[in-house]
Amino acid sequence: MLCKVRSLGVQGIAGYEVTAECDLSGGLPNFDIVGLPDAAVKEARERVRSAIKNSGYQFPVGRITVNLAPANRKKSGTLYDLPILVGILAAGGQLVWEDPDCAFVGELSLSGTLRPVVGMLPMALAARAAGVQRLYVPADSAPEATLAEGLTVYPVETVEQLADHLTGRVPIEPAPVWAGTEEELDLPDFSEVRGQAQVKRVLEIAAAGGHNVAMIGPPGSGKSMLARRLPSILPPMSRREALEATQIHSVMGLTTKERPLLLSRPFRSPHHTISSVGMAGGGSPFPKPGEISLAHRGVLFLDELPEFHKDVLEVLRQPMEEGEITLVRAASSETYPSDFMLVCAMNPCRCGWYGHPSGRCRCSAASVKKYLGKLSGPLLDRIDLYAEVPPLEFGDLSDRSPGESSAAIRERVLKARAIQRRRYGPDGPACNGAMGQEELKNYCALDEAGQAIMKGAYEHMGLTARSYDRILRVARTIADLDGEETIASYHLAEAIQYRESEYFQR
């Protein structure tokens, strides 16, 4: 007898429908799974066999063939255990049910209990798009599946519980749509930072316009501390942005049943020993997202920037411009979103004390040049704001009065972002940092005084066309923070001031 059970799969960060076709026939006992299964899928034979016996059912004696269609797409993972089990029981007449609008996903233990699977959100979204109305998933994966909305999600704990529900004996209560609030989060606050008012101003501009930042200063000046507080002043993600970011984290197994949806913007801080594959993504048979995709809609923080391998830094260039990365491998090609804010921190030399008033730096000019020379011009050209982080004075450290809070800074950031949303509309750029040429032409026009300032900066600083555009974007953000419709000369002058650090001019 043949039985078809709807299920789902995930490739990259996108889900797709899979049909488990289970056929029972006479002959010598055999259990085959076809449809390009990987090792984890093939091992489902033993999990399913034990789960059926330990759940009080008889494992069929005869030839069992399971085809995972479409058969031309490689299947991976343990999520097909449940649909295979349901198909075998239904084909053998041990489980009778009729519901063409339902689908099953889940990993089985040998005892018949269900374990959570990765990639639940993209699969639930694919189920909704395919017309599935009822989705049966492991109980721990149910909160994430409900985020797709438009589906009735049933949290299943055991095979016996599922069988009782399908036969109408004991119905399973549908899982409620998960709801969480951003107020539950506890982010580090800028009020804890002593001094560094100028650097806080730079980070406020970066948050208001979605600009890339580099902070340069000696050890202990607070660069990492400042960077880790940036998420506390960023605007909240929209529902669409949260789902985009959560899908990436879901396929990497980074979501939990307690917090299935990202409530705040991602903050990724990889160690400088990371490989280019870890940064960009890769792997087999399908490339997995890397750090730049995990930072989508959030912040990618690179501490000790010159210590990263050169090939790791160079893979950032295309995603910083295009907001996505395409990984081409022999077996497949995947495109992942990677729209992130790059925040860098670095010392001015290898020992870290170059230019410090104490004079403790012993690096030669050639050594300093070699250290900073690890950073390519094209990468530096893609950074909008440079902030020099000076060493703290004793008075700043001894002052115990709290600084300006993240809430106060965030209020100004939100007002600037609201201006940008009204300006660009729902189909335009999300922020000033994402403006294209058309928006630059329409909203970043300079008056005669501004043109003169820009001309002088372009000629004396050796700016490129890219850095010219980036200065205009930053100036537009500064004007938005001031609530001005047009870019004034002082907005432009401040943007130029942040364009490049003197350390790269020495």
Coordinates of C-alpha atoms in Angstrom, one line a residue:
M1 CA 0.0 0.0 0.0
L2 CA 1.2 3.5 -0.8
C3 CA 0.7 6.6 1.5
K4 CA 1.8 10.1 0.8
V5 CA 2.6 12.4 3.7
R6 CA 3.4 16.1 3.3
S7 CA 6.5 17.5 5.0
L8 CA 9.0 20.3 4.5
G9 CA 12.7 20.8 4.0
V10 CA 15.1 23.7 4.2
Q11 CA 17.9 24.6 1.8
G12 CA 20.0 27.6 2.6
I13 CA 17.6 29.8 4.6
A14 CA 14.5 29.0 2.5
G15 CA 12.0 26.2 3.1
Y16 CA 10.3 24.1 0.5
E17 CA 7.7 21.3 0.5
V18 CA 8.7 17.7 0.6
T19 CA 6.4 14.7 0.1
A20 CA 7.3 11.4 1.9
E21 CA 5.9 8.6 -0.3
C22 CA 5.9 5.4 1.7
D23 CA 5.2 2.1 0.0
L24 CA 4.8 -1.3 1.7
S25 CA 5.0 -4.4 -0.5
G26 CA 5.8 -8.1 -0.2
G27 CA 9.2 -9.6 -0.4
L28 CA 12.2 -10.0 1.9
P29 CA 12.3 -7.4 4.7
N30 CA 14.1 -4.3 3.6
F31 CA 13.9 -0.6 4.4
D32 CA 15.1 1.9 1.8
I33 CA 15.0 5.7 1.7
V34 CA 15.6 7.3 -1.6
G35 CA 15.4 10.9 -2.9
L36 CA 19.0 12.0 -2.4
P37 CA 19.1 11.5 1.4
D38 CA 22.3 12.3 3.3
A39 CA 23.6 10.2 6.1
A40 CA 21.4 11.7 8.8
V41 CA 18.3 11.0 6.7
K42 CA 19.4 7.4 6.0
E43 CA 19.9 6.9 9.8
A44 CA 16.1 7.6 10.2
R45 CA 15.5 4.0 9.4
E46 CA 16.8 2.9 12.8
R47 CA 15.1 5.7 14.7
V48 CA 11.8 5.1 13.0
R49 CA 12.0 1.3 13.5
S50 CA 12.7 1.7 17.3
A51 CA 10.2 4.5 17.7
I52 CA 7.4 2.5 16.2
K53 CA 8.1 -0.6 18.4
N54 CA 8.5 1.5 21.6
S55 CA 5.3 3.3 20.9
G56 CA 3.2 0.1 20.9
Y57 CA 2.9 -0.5 17.2
Q58 CA 4.1 -3.3 15.0
F59 CA 6.9 -2.6 12.5
P60 CA 5.8 -3.9 9.1
V61 CA 7.5 -7.0 7.8
G62 CA 8.2 -6.7 4.1
R63 CA 9.8 -4.3 1.7
I64 CA 9.5 -0.7 2.7
T65 CA 10.4 2.1 0.3
V66 CA 10.3 5.7 1.2
N67 CA 10.8 8.4 -1.5
L68 CA 11.4 12.0 -0.5
A69 CA 10.1 14.0 -3.4
P70 CA 11.2 16.1 -5.2
A71 CA 13.9 13.4 -5.7
N72 CA 16.3 15.8 -7.4
R73 CA 17.0 17.9 -4.3
K74 CA 19.4 16.6 -1.7
K75 CA 17.7 16.1 1.7
S76 CA 19.6 16.6 4.9
G77 CA 18.9 16.6 8.6
T78 CA 16.7 14.6 11.0
L79 CA 13.5 16.4 10.4
Y80 CA 12.0 13.7 8.1
D81 CA 11.7 11.1 10.9
L82 CA 8.1 12.0 11.8
P83 CA 6.6 12.0 8.3
I84 CA 8.3 8.7 7.5
L85 CA 6.9 7.1 10.7
V86 CA 3.4 8.5 10.0
G87 CA 3.6 7.3 6.4
I88 CA 4.7 3.8 7.4
L89 CA 2.0 3.4 10.0
A90 CA -0.7 4.7 7.6
A91 CA 0.5 2.5 4.7
G92 CA 0.3 -0.5 7.0
G93 CA -3.2 0.3 8.2
Q94 CA -2.2 0.9 11.8
L95 CA -3.0 4.7 11.6
V96 CA -6.1 5.8 9.8
W97 CA -6.6 9.5 9.0
E98 CA -7.5 11.7 6.1
D99 CA -6.2 15.3 6.0
P100 CA -4.5 16.5 2.8
D101 CA -3.9 20.0 4.3
C102 CA -1.5 18.9 7.1
A103 CA 2.2 18.4 7.2
F104 CA 4.6 16.8 9.6
V105 CA 8.1 17.7 10.7
G106 CA 10.2 16.3 13.6
E107 CA 13.1 14.2 14.8
L108 CA 12.4 11.0 16.7
S109 CA 14.1 9.5 19.7
L110 CA 14.2 5.8 20.0
S111 CA 11.5 5.9 22.7
G112 CA 9.1 7.8 20.3
T113 CA 9.4 11.2 21.8
L114 CA 10.0 14.2 19.5
R115 CA 13.0 16.4 19.5
P116 CA 13.2 20.0 18.1
V117 CA 14.6 20.6 14.6
V118 CA 16.6 23.6 13.2
G119 CA 15.2 25.8 10.5
M120 CA 11.6 25.6 11.8
L121 CA 10.7 29.2 10.9
P122 CA 11.6 29.1 7.1
M123 CA 9.8 25.7 6.9
A124 CA 6.7 27.1 8.5
L125 CA 6.7 30.0 6.1
A126 CA 7.1 27.6 3.2
A127 CA 4.2 25.5 4.6
R128 CA 1.9 28.5 4.7
A129 CA 2.9 29.4 1.1
A130 CA 2.2 25.8 0.0
G131 CA -1.3 25.9 1.4
V132 CA -0.7 23.8 4.5
Q133 CA -3.3 24.6 7.1
R134 CA -2.2 22.3 10.0
L135 CA 1.4 21.7 10.9
Y136 CA 2.5 19.0 13.4
V137 CA 5.9 19.8 14.9
P138 CA 7.9 18.9 18.1
A139 CA 6.6 20.8 21.1
D140 CA 9.9 22.6 21.6
S141 CA 9.8 23.9 18.0
A142 CA 6.1 25.0 18.1
P143 CA 6.7 28.6 19.4
E144 CA 8.9 29.3 16.4
A145 CA 6.5 27.7 13.9
T146 CA 3.7 29.9 15.1
L147 CA 5.6 33.0 14.0
A148 CA 4.7 32.2 10.4
E149 CA 1.0 32.9 11.3
G150 CA -1.8 31.7 9.1
L151 CA -1.1 28.1 10.3
T152 CA -2.6 26.0 13.0
V153 CA 0.5 24.6 14.8
Y154 CA 0.2 21.4 16.9
P155 CA 2.9 20.8 19.5
V156 CA 3.6 17.1 19.5
E157 CA 5.6 15.5 22.4
T158 CA 5.3 11.7 21.6
V159 CA 4.1 9.4 18.8
E160 CA 1.3 8.1 21.0
Q161 CA 0.0 11.6 21.6
L162 CA 0.0 12.3 17.8
A163 CA -1.8 9.0 17.0
D164 CA -4.4 9.8 19.6
H165 CA -5.0 13.2 18.0
L166 CA -5.1 12.0 14.4
T167 CA -7.6 9.2 15.3
G168 CA -9.8 11.7 17.3
R169 CA -9.3 10.1 20.7
V170 CA -7.4 12.9 22.5
P171 CA -7.1 16.1 20.6
I172 CA -3.9 18.2 20.9
E173 CA -4.5 21.8 21.8
P174 CA -3.0 24.2 19.1
A175 CA 0.0 26.3 20.1
P176 CA -0.8 30.0 20.7
V177 CA 1.2 32.5 18.6
W178 CA 4.3 33.4 20.4
A179 CA 4.5 37.0 21.7
G180 CA 7.4 38.7 23.3
T181 CA 8.2 42.3 24.0
E182 CA 11.4 44.2 23.6
E183 CA 11.2 45.5 27.1
E184 CA 12.2 42.1 28.3
L185 CA 15.7 42.7 27.0
D186 CA 18.5 44.0 29.3
L187 CA 21.1 45.7 27.1
P188 CA 24.3 47.5 28.3
D189 CA 23.7 51.2 28.8
F190 CA 25.7 54.2 27.6
S191 CA 25.3 55.8 31.0
E192 CA 28.0 53.4 32.3
V193 CA 30.6 54.9 29.9
R194 CA 32.8 57.6 31.4
G195 CA 33.7 60.5 29.2
Q196 CA 34.2 60.0 25.4
A197 CA 31.4 62.4 24.5
Q198 CA 32.8 62.9 21.0
V199 CA 32.8 59.1 20.3
K200 CA 29.2 58.8 21.7
R201 CA 28.2 61.5 19.2
V202 CA 29.7 59.5 16.3
L203 CA 27.9 56.3 17.4
E204 CA 24.6 58.3 17.7
I205 CA 25.1 59.4 14.1
A206 CA 25.9 55.9 13.0
A207 CA 22.8 54.5 14.7
A208 CA 20.6 57.3 13.2
G209 CA 21.7 56.6 9.7
G210 CA 22.9 53.0 9.6
H211 CA 26.6 54.0 8.9
N212 CA 29.8 52.0 9.3
V213 CA 32.2 53.1 12.0
A214 CA 35.8 52.6 12.9
M215 CA 37.2 53.5 16.4
I216 CA 40.9 54.0 16.8
G217 CA 42.6 54.5 20.2
P218 CA 45.0 53.0 22.8
P219 CA 44.1 50.0 24.9
G220 CA 41.7 50.7 27.8
S221 CA 40.1 53.8 26.2
G222 CA 36.7 52.1 26.0
K223 CA 36.4 51.1 22.3
S224 CA 34.8 47.7 23.0
M225 CA 32.7 49.0 25.8
L226 CA 31.2 51.7 23.5
A227 CA 30.6 49.3 20.6
R228 CA 28.8 46.8 22.8
R229 CA 26.3 49.5 23.9
L230 CA 25.5 50.4 20.3
P231 CA 22.5 48.0 20.1
S232 CA 20.9 49.8 23.0
I233 CA 20.3 52.9 20.8
L234 CA 19.4 51.3 17.6
P235 CA 15.8 51.4 16.5
P236 CA 13.7 48.3 16.9
M237 CA 13.3 45.9 14.0
S238 CA 10.1 45.8 12.1
R239 CA 8.2 42.5 11.9
R240 CA 9.6 41.9 8.5
E241 CA 13.2 42.6 9.5
A242 CA 12.8 40.4 12.6
L243 CA 11.6 37.5 10.5
E244 CA 14.4 38.0 8.0
A245 CA 17.0 37.9 10.8
T246 CA 15.4 35.1 12.7
Q247 CA 15.3 32.8 9.6
I248 CA 19.1 33.0 9.4
H249 CA 19.5 32.3 13.1
S250 CA 17.0 29.5 12.9
V251 CA 18.8 27.4 10.2
M252 CA 22.0 27.8 12.3
G253 CA 20.2 26.4 15.4
L254 CA 20.5 29.7 17.4
T255 CA 16.9 30.1 18.4
T256 CA 15.3 28.6 21.5
K257 CA 11.7 27.8 22.5
E258 CA 11.9 30.6 25.1
R259 CA 13.0 33.1 22.6
P260 CA 12.2 32.0 19.0
L261 CA 12.1 35.5 17.5
L262 CA 14.9 38.0 17.6
L263 CA 13.7 40.9 19.7
S264 CA 16.7 43.2 19.3
R265 CA 19.1 43.7 16.4
P266 CA 21.8 41.0 16.2
F267 CA 25.2 41.9 17.5
R268 CA 27.9 39.6 16.2
S269 CA 31.5 39.8 17.4
P270 CA 33.7 37.1 15.9
H271 CA 37.2 36.5 17.1
H272 CA 40.0 37.7 14.9
T273 CA 41.1 34.1 14.2
I274 CA 37.9 33.5 12.2
S275 CA 38.3 32.1 8.7
S276 CA 37.0 33.6 5.5
V277 CA 34.4 30.7 5.3
G278 CA 33.3 31.5 8.9
M279 CA 32.9 35.1 8.0
A280 CA 31.2 34.8 4.5
G281 CA 29.6 31.3 4.9
G282 CA 30.2 28.0 3.3
G283 CA 30.1 24.2 4.0
S284 CA 28.7 21.1 2.3
P285 CA 26.4 20.1 0.8
F286 CA 24.8 23.5 1.0
P287 CA 26.7 26.6 2.1
K288 CA 25.6 27.8 5.6
P289 CA 25.4 31.5 6.5
G290 CA 28.5 33.1 8.0
E291 CA 28.9 35.9 10.5
I292 CA 28.1 38.6 8.0
S293 CA 24.6 37.1 7.4
L294 CA 24.1 36.4 11.1
A295 CA 24.6 40.1 11.6
H296 CA 21.9 40.9 9.0
R297 CA 19.8 43.9 10.2
G298 CA 22.2 44.4 13.1
V299 CA 25.9 45.0 14.0
L300 CA 29.0 43.2 13.0
F301 CA 31.7 44.2 15.5
L302 CA 35.3 43.5 14.6
D303 CA 37.6 44.1 17.5
E304 CA 41.4 44.4 16.8
L305 CA 40.6 44.9 13.1
P306 CA 44.2 44.7 11.8
E307 CA 44.6 41.3 13.5
F308 CA 42.0 39.7 11.1
H309 CA 43.4 37.8 8.2
K310 CA 43.4 39.9 5.0
D311 CA 41.2 37.5 3.0
V312 CA 38.7 37.6 5.9
L313 CA 38.5 41.4 5.6
E314 CA 38.3 41.4 1.9
V315 CA 35.2 39.3 1.8
L316 CA 33.3 42.1 3.5
R317 CA 33.6 44.5 0.6
Q318 CA 30.9 43.2 -1.7
P319 CA 28.3 42.6 1.1
M320 CA 28.9 46.1 2.5
E321 CA 27.9 47.6 -0.9
E322 CA 25.1 45.2 -2.0
G323 CA 23.6 44.0 1.3
E324 CA 23.8 40.4 0.3
I325 CA 26.3 37.7 -0.5
T326 CA 26.2 34.9 -3.1
L327 CA 28.1 31.8 -2.3
V328 CA 28.8 29.7 -5.4
R329 CA 29.9 26.1 -4.9
A330 CA 30.2 23.1 -7.2
A331 CA 26.9 21.6 -6.0
S332 CA 24.8 24.7 -5.4
S333 CA 24.6 28.4 -5.2
E334 CA 23.0 30.3 -2.3
T335 CA 22.4 34.0 -1.8
Y336 CA 22.1 35.2 1.8
P337 CA 21.1 38.7 3.0
S338 CA 23.9 40.6 4.8
D339 CA 22.7 44.1 5.4
F340 CA 24.7 45.0 8.5
M341 CA 26.4 47.9 10.2
L342 CA 30.2 47.4 10.4
V343 CA 31.7 48.6 13.6
C344 CA 35.5 48.3 14.0
A345 CA 37.9 48.9 16.8
M346 CA 41.6 49.0 16.5
N347 CA 44.8 50.2 18.1
P348 CA 47.0 52.7 16.3
C349 CA 50.0 50.3 16.3
R350 CA 51.0 46.8 17.4
C351 CA 51.8 47.8 20.9
G352 CA 48.8 50.1 21.0
W353 CA 50.4 53.2 22.4
Y354 CA 51.3 55.2 19.3
G355 CA 50.6 58.8 19.8
H356 CA 49.8 58.3 23.6
P357 CA 50.9 61.3 25.8
S358 CA 52.9 58.9 28.0
G359 CA 55.3 58.3 25.1
R360 CA 55.5 54.6 26.0
C361 CA 55.2 53.5 22.3
R362 CA 58.4 51.9 21.0
C363 CA 57.1 51.1 17.5
S364 CA 59.1 52.5 14.6
A365 CA 57.4 54.6 11.9
A366 CA 57.9 51.6 9.5
S367 CA 56.3 49.3 12.0
V368 CA 53.3 51.5 12.4
K369 CA 52.9 51.9 8.7
K370 CA 53.1 48.1 8.2
Y371 CA 50.5 47.5 11.0
L372 CA 48.0 50.0 9.5
G373 CA 48.8 48.8 6.0
K374 CA 47.1 45.5 6.7
L375 CA 43.9 47.4 5.9
S376 CA 43.2 47.8 2.3
G377 CA 42.1 51.2 0.8
P378 CA 38.9 49.8 -0.7
L379 CA 37.8 48.5 2.8
L380 CA 38.7 51.8 4.5
D381 CA 36.8 53.6 1.8
R382 CA 33.6 51.8 2.8
I383 CA 33.7 53.1 6.3
D384 CA 31.6 56.2 6.8
L385 CA 32.8 57.5 10.2
Y386 CA 36.2 57.4 11.9
A387 CA 36.3 58.2 15.6
E388 CA 39.5 58.7 17.6
V389 CA 39.1 57.4 21.1
P390 CA 41.5 59.3 23.4
P391 CA 42.8 57.9 26.7
L392 CA 40.6 58.8 29.6
E393 CA 41.6 61.5 32.0
F394 CA 41.6 60.8 35.7
G395 CA 38.8 63.3 36.2
D396 CA 36.6 61.2 33.9
L397 CA 37.3 58.0 35.8
S398 CA 36.8 59.5 39.2
D399 CA 33.5 61.2 38.3
R400 CA 30.8 58.9 39.5
S401 CA 27.8 60.8 38.1
P402 CA 26.0 58.8 35.4
G403 CA 26.5 59.8 31.8
E404 CA 23.7 60.3 29.3
S405 CA 21.5 57.2 29.1
S406 CA 20.9 55.1 26.1
A407 CA 17.2 55.9 26.4
A408 CA 17.9 59.6 25.8
I409 CA 20.2 59.0 22.9
R410 CA 17.8 56.4 21.4
E411 CA 15.0 58.9 21.5
R412 CA 16.9 61.2 19.2
V413 CA 17.9 58.3 16.9
L414 CA 14.2 57.3 16.6
K415 CA 13.2 60.8 15.6
A416 CA 15.8 60.9 12.9
R417 CA 14.8 57.4 11.7
A418 CA 11.1 58.5 11.6
I419 CA 12.1 61.4 9.3
Q420 CA 13.9 59.0 7.0
R421 CA 10.9 56.7 6.8
R422 CA 8.6 59.5 5.9
R423 CA 11.1 60.8 3.3
Y424 CA 11.7 57.5 1.5
G425 CA 8.4 55.7 2.0
P426 CA 7.8 52.0 2.5
D427 CA 9.5 51.0 -0.7
G428 CA 12.6 53.2 -0.4
P429 CA 15.9 52.8 1.6
A430 CA 15.6 51.8 5.2
C431 CA 18.0 54.5 6.3
N432 CA 20.3 57.2 5.0
G433 CA 23.2 54.7 4.9
A434 CA 21.4 52.7 2.2
M435 CA 20.6 55.7 -0.1
G436 CA 21.2 55.1 -3.8
Q437 CA 22.1 57.6 -6.4
E438 CA 18.6 58.8 -7.0
E439 CA 18.1 59.6 -3.3
L440 CA 21.5 61.3 -3.1
K441 CA 20.5 63.5 -6.0
N442 CA 17.1 64.4 -4.5
Y443 CA 17.8 64.8 -0.8
C444 CA 21.5 65.6 -0.5
A445 CA 21.7 68.7 -2.7
L446 CA 24.3 71.3 -1.5
D447 CA 24.1 75.0 -1.6
E448 CA 26.9 77.2 -2.9
A449 CA 28.8 77.3 0.4
G450 CA 28.4 73.5 0.8
Q451 CA 29.8 73.0 -2.7
A452 CA 32.8 75.0 -1.9
I453 CA 33.5 73.1 1.3
M454 CA 33.0 69.8 -0.5
K455 CA 35.3 70.8 -3.3
G456 CA 38.1 71.7 -0.9
A457 CA 37.7 68.5 1.0
Y458 CA 37.7 66.4 -2.2
E459 CA 40.9 67.9 -3.5
H460 CA 42.9 68.1 -0.2
M461 CA 41.8 64.8 1.3
G462 CA 42.1 62.8 -1.9
L463 CA 38.5 61.5 -1.7
T464 CA 37.0 59.0 -4.1
A465 CA 33.6 59.0 -5.6
R466 CA 32.5 56.5 -3.0
S467 CA 33.8 58.5 -0.1
Y468 CA 32.1 61.6 -1.6
D469 CA 28.8 59.8 -1.5
R470 CA 29.3 58.6 2.0
I471 CA 30.1 62.1 3.3
L472 CA 26.8 63.2 1.8
R473 CA 24.9 60.4 3.5
V474 CA 26.5 61.2 6.9
A475 CA 25.7 64.9 6.4
R476 CA 22.1 64.0 5.6
T477 CA 21.9 62.0 8.9
I478 CA 23.4 64.9 10.9
A479 CA 20.8 67.2 9.4
D480 CA 18.0 64.8 10.3
L481 CA 19.2 64.7 13.9
D482 CA 18.9 68.5 13.9
G483 CA 15.5 68.2 12.3
E484 CA 16.6 70.3 9.2
E485 CA 15.2 69.8 5.8
T486 CA 18.4 70.8 4.0
I487 CA 22.0 70.0 4.6
A488 CA 23.7 73.1 6.0
S489 CA 27.4 73.9 5.8
Y490 CA 28.0 73.0 9.4
H491 CA 26.4 69.6 8.8
L492 CA 28.7 68.9 5.9
A493 CA 31.7 70.2 7.9
E494 CA 31.0 67.8 10.7
A495 CA 30.6 64.9 8.3
I496 CA 33.9 65.6 6.7
Q497 CA 35.6 65.8 10.1
Y498 CA 34.6 62.2 10.8
R499 CA 35.7 61.0 7.4
E500 CA 39.2 59.9 8.1
S501 CA 41.5 59.5 11.1
E502 CA 44.8 61.3 11.3
Y503 CA 46.4 57.9 12.1
F504 CA 46.0 57.0 8.4
Q505 CA 47.6 60.2 7.3
R506 CA 50.8 59.9 9.3

